PDB file of C-alpha atoms in Angstrom:
ATOM      1  CA  GLN K  65     125.708  96.708 101.960  1.00  0.00           C
ATOM      2  CA  VAL K  66     122.313  96.337 103.616  1.00  0.00           C
ATOM      3  CA  GLN K  67     119.587  93.992 102.482  1.00  0.00           C
ATOM      4  CA  LEU K  68     115.949  94.604 103.417  1.00  0.00           C
ATOM      5  CA  VAL K  69     113.054  92.183 103.077  1.00  0.00           C
ATOM      6  CA  GLU K  70     109.468  93.291 103.742  1.00  0.00           C
ATOM      7  CA  SER K  71     106.624  90.986 104.661  1.00  0.00           C
ATOM      8  CA  GLY K  72     103.146  91.083 106.159  1.00  0.00           C
ATOM      9  CA  GLY K  73     101.164  92.713 103.378  1.00  0.00           C
ATOM     10  CA  GLY K  74      97.840  91.387 102.208  1.00  0.00           C
ATOM     11  CA  LEU K  75      94.168  92.078 101.614  1.00  0.00           C
ATOM     12  CA  VAL K  76      92.000  93.430 104.433  1.00  0.00           C
ATOM     13  CA  GLN K  77      88.664  95.170 104.773  1.00  0.00           C
ATOM     14  CA  ALA K  78      88.377  98.815 105.755  1.00  0.00           C
ATOM     15  CA  GLY K  79      88.806  99.201 109.494  1.00  0.00           C
ATOM     16  CA  GLY K  80      91.040  96.167 109.741  1.00  0.00           C
ATOM     17  CA  SER K  81      94.674  95.850 110.756  1.00  0.00           C
ATOM     18  CA  LEU K  82      97.952  94.584 109.361  1.00  0.00           C
ATOM     19  CA  ARG K  83     101.474  94.417 110.712  1.00  0.00           C
ATOM     20  CA  LEU K  84     104.347  94.872 108.294  1.00  0.00           C
ATOM     21  CA  SER K  85     107.823  93.619 109.046  1.00  0.00           C
ATOM     22  CA  CYS K  86     111.171  94.637 107.571  1.00  0.00           C
ATOM     23  CA  ALA K  87     114.142  92.375 108.255  1.00  0.00           C
ATOM     24  CA  ALA K  88     117.597  93.888 107.768  1.00  0.00           C
ATOM     25  CA  SER K  89     120.835  92.056 107.133  1.00  0.00           C
ATOM     26  CA  GLY K  90     124.369  92.984 106.124  1.00  0.00           C
ATOM     27  CA  SER K  91     126.082  96.055 107.598  1.00  0.00           C
ATOM     28  CA  ILE K  92     123.254  96.653 110.032  1.00  0.00           C
ATOM     29  CA  SER K  93     125.453  98.266 112.700  1.00  0.00           C
ATOM     30  CA  ASN K  94     125.782 101.338 110.463  1.00  0.00           C
ATOM     31  CA  ILE K  95     122.041 101.939 110.085  1.00  0.00           C
ATOM     32  CA  ASN K  96     121.126 105.393 111.388  1.00  0.00           C
ATOM     33  CA  ALA K  97     117.386 105.296 110.797  1.00  0.00           C
ATOM     34  CA  MET K  98     114.708 103.217 109.145  1.00  0.00           C
ATOM     35  CA  SER K  99     111.526 104.333 107.465  1.00  0.00           C
ATOM     36  CA  TRP K 100     108.403 103.054 105.787  1.00  0.00           C
ATOM     37  CA  TYR K 101     107.265 104.556 102.493  1.00  0.00           C
ATOM     38  CA  ARG K 102     104.326 103.722 100.283  1.00  0.00           C
ATOM     39  CA  GLN K 103     103.406 104.212  96.659  1.00  0.00           C
ATOM     40  CA  ALA K 104      99.918 103.907  95.228  1.00  0.00           C
ATOM     41  CA  PRO K 105      99.101 103.651  91.510  1.00  0.00           C
ATOM     42  CA  GLY K 106      99.359 107.049  89.863  1.00  0.00           C
ATOM     43  CA  LYS K 107     101.031 108.636  92.877  1.00  0.00           C
ATOM     44  CA  GLU K 108     104.591 109.345  93.927  1.00  0.00           C
ATOM     45  CA  ARG K 109     106.249 107.469  96.735  1.00  0.00           C
ATOM     46  CA  GLU K 110     105.537 109.104 100.101  1.00  0.00           C
ATOM     47  CA  LEU K 111     106.967 108.823 103.585  1.00  0.00           C
ATOM     48  CA  VAL K 112     104.729 107.034 106.079  1.00  0.00           C
ATOM     49  CA  ALA K 113     106.803 106.770 109.262  1.00  0.00           C
ATOM     50  CA  SER K 114     110.401 106.731 110.449  1.00  0.00           C
ATOM     51  CA  ILE K 115     112.378 105.716 113.506  1.00  0.00           C
ATOM     52  CA  SER K 116     115.904 106.786 114.425  1.00  0.00           C
ATOM     53  CA  ASN K 117     118.655 104.778 116.049  1.00  0.00           C
ATOM     54  CA  GLY K 118     117.815 106.581 119.284  1.00  0.00           C
ATOM     55  CA  GLY K 119     114.180 105.535 119.079  1.00  0.00           C
ATOM     56  CA  ASN K 120     112.669 108.841 117.978  1.00  0.00           C
ATOM     57  CA  THR K 121     109.652 108.390 115.728  1.00  0.00           C
ATOM     58  CA  ALA K 122     107.877 110.548 113.189  1.00  0.00           C
ATOM     59  CA  TYR K 123     104.660 110.034 111.236  1.00  0.00           C
ATOM     60  CA  ALA K 124     102.927 111.464 108.231  1.00  0.00           C
ATOM     61  CA  ASP K 125      99.732 113.307 109.115  1.00  0.00           C
ATOM     62  CA  PHE K 126      97.578 110.868 107.172  1.00  0.00           C
ATOM     63  CA  VAL K 127      98.583 107.923 109.394  1.00  0.00           C
ATOM     64  CA  LYS K 128      99.102 109.630 112.745  1.00  0.00           C
ATOM     65  CA  GLY K 129      97.069 107.906 115.430  1.00  0.00           C
ATOM     66  CA  ARG K 130      96.514 104.815 113.280  1.00  0.00           C
ATOM     67  CA  PHE K 131     100.008 103.483 112.513  1.00  0.00           C
ATOM     68  CA  THR K 132     102.870 102.729 114.892  1.00  0.00           C
ATOM     69  CA  ILE K 133     106.485 102.168 113.904  1.00  0.00           C
ATOM     70  CA  SER K 134     108.822 100.238 116.188  1.00  0.00           C
ATOM     71  CA  ARG K 135     112.203  98.545 116.044  1.00  0.00           C
ATOM     72  CA  ASP K 136     113.567  95.359 117.531  1.00  0.00           C
ATOM     73  CA  ASN K 137     117.342  95.784 117.537  1.00  0.00           C
ATOM     74  CA  THR K 138     117.934  92.237 118.716  1.00  0.00           C
ATOM     75  CA  LYS K 139     116.149  90.859 115.668  1.00  0.00           C
ATOM     76  CA  ASN K 140     117.284  93.662 113.327  1.00  0.00           C
ATOM     77  CA  THR K 141     113.680  94.242 112.400  1.00  0.00           C
ATOM     78  CA  VAL K 142     111.438  97.282 112.043  1.00  0.00           C
ATOM     79  CA  LEU K 143     107.675  96.901 112.313  1.00  0.00           C
ATOM     80  CA  LEU K 144     104.731  98.959 111.133  1.00  0.00           C
ATOM     81  CA  GLN K 145     101.493  98.245 112.951  1.00  0.00           C
ATOM     82  CA  MET K 146      98.608  99.541 110.844  1.00  0.00           C
ATOM     83  CA  ASN K 147      95.178  99.916 112.426  1.00  0.00           C
ATOM     84  CA  SER K 148      91.904 101.402 111.205  1.00  0.00           C
ATOM     85  CA  LEU K 149      92.969 100.881 107.624  1.00  0.00           C
ATOM     86  CA  LYS K 150      91.269 102.859 104.875  1.00  0.00           C
ATOM     87  CA  PRO K 151      90.957 102.136 101.152  1.00  0.00           C
ATOM     88  CA  GLU K 152      93.299 105.065 100.485  1.00  0.00           C
ATOM     89  CA  ASP K 153      96.004 103.178 102.388  1.00  0.00           C
ATOM     90  CA  THR K 154      96.180 100.744  99.480  1.00  0.00           C
ATOM     91  CA  ALA K 155      99.728 100.840  98.134  1.00  0.00           C
ATOM     92  CA  VAL K 156     103.009  99.023  97.912  1.00  0.00           C
ATOM     93  CA  TYR K 157     104.849  99.611 101.167  1.00  0.00           C
ATOM     94  CA  TYR K 158     108.637  99.874 101.119  1.00  0.00           C
ATOM     95  CA  CYS K 159     111.198  99.745 103.890  1.00  0.00           C
ATOM     96  CA  LYS K 160     114.216 102.077 103.723  1.00  0.00           C
ATOM     97  CA  ALA K 161     117.422 102.021 105.753  1.00  0.00           C
ATOM     98  CA  VAL K 162     119.643 105.094 106.007  1.00  0.00           C
ATOM     99  CA  ILE K 163     123.378 104.748 106.587  1.00  0.00           C
ATOM    100  CA  LEU K 164     125.597 107.716 107.440  1.00  0.00           C
ATOM    101  CA  TRP K 165     129.257 106.827 106.970  1.00  0.00           C
ATOM    102  CA  ILE K 166     132.323 109.058 106.529  1.00  0.00           C
ATOM    103  CA  GLY K 167     130.346 112.083 105.437  1.00  0.00           C
ATOM    104  CA  ARG K 168     128.115 110.255 102.972  1.00  0.00           C
ATOM    105  CA  ARG K 169     124.519 109.125 103.106  1.00  0.00           C
ATOM    106  CA  TYR K 170     123.435 105.796 101.681  1.00  0.00           C
ATOM    107  CA  ASP K 171     119.823 104.704 101.235  1.00  0.00           C
ATOM    108  CA  TYR K 172     118.814 101.070 100.866  1.00  0.00           C
ATOM    109  CA  TRP K 173     115.365  99.894  99.827  1.00  0.00           C
ATOM    110  CA  GLY K 174     113.436  96.681 100.105  1.00  0.00           C
ATOM    111  CA  GLN K 175     111.390  95.314  97.228  1.00  0.00           C
ATOM    112  CA  GLY K 176     108.053  96.202  98.799  1.00  0.00           C
ATOM    113  CA  THR K 177     104.950  94.419 100.032  1.00  0.00           C
ATOM    114  CA  GLN K 178     101.435  94.992  98.701  1.00  0.00           C
ATOM    115  CA  VAL K 179      98.716  96.258 101.026  1.00  0.00           C
ATOM    116  CA  THR K 180      95.176  96.294  99.678  1.00  0.00           C
ATOM    117  CA  VAL K 181      92.244  97.656 101.695  1.00  0.00           C
ATOM    118  CA  SER K 182      88.757  96.975 100.391  1.00  0.00           C
ATOM    119  CA  SER K 183      85.763  99.200 101.103  1.00  0.00           C
TER     120      SER K 183
END
């Protein structure tokens, strides 16, 4: 089992910045990759950024150049630095951990943190 707790959301003006944090606990040694997703009202949940155990990163086109995902293995934490925020970035942001174990994939989700960007 893996438990994920997000924090760092809040209300900011357009052009501002926020840093989200996802703290992992439990069977963290089995985590293969971690990702950030977001879901806005009336929209489906979408992938924002991901980072593998080897440190490879990937970003959605709509955040590339503005957001940075990183991981602190010592603290079992993944971060999402969000700069140049836009009103369309408003959403609940979720952290996901992926575990690959004995031929099966397990996904674990945090409860989310609200990000609101005003125009």
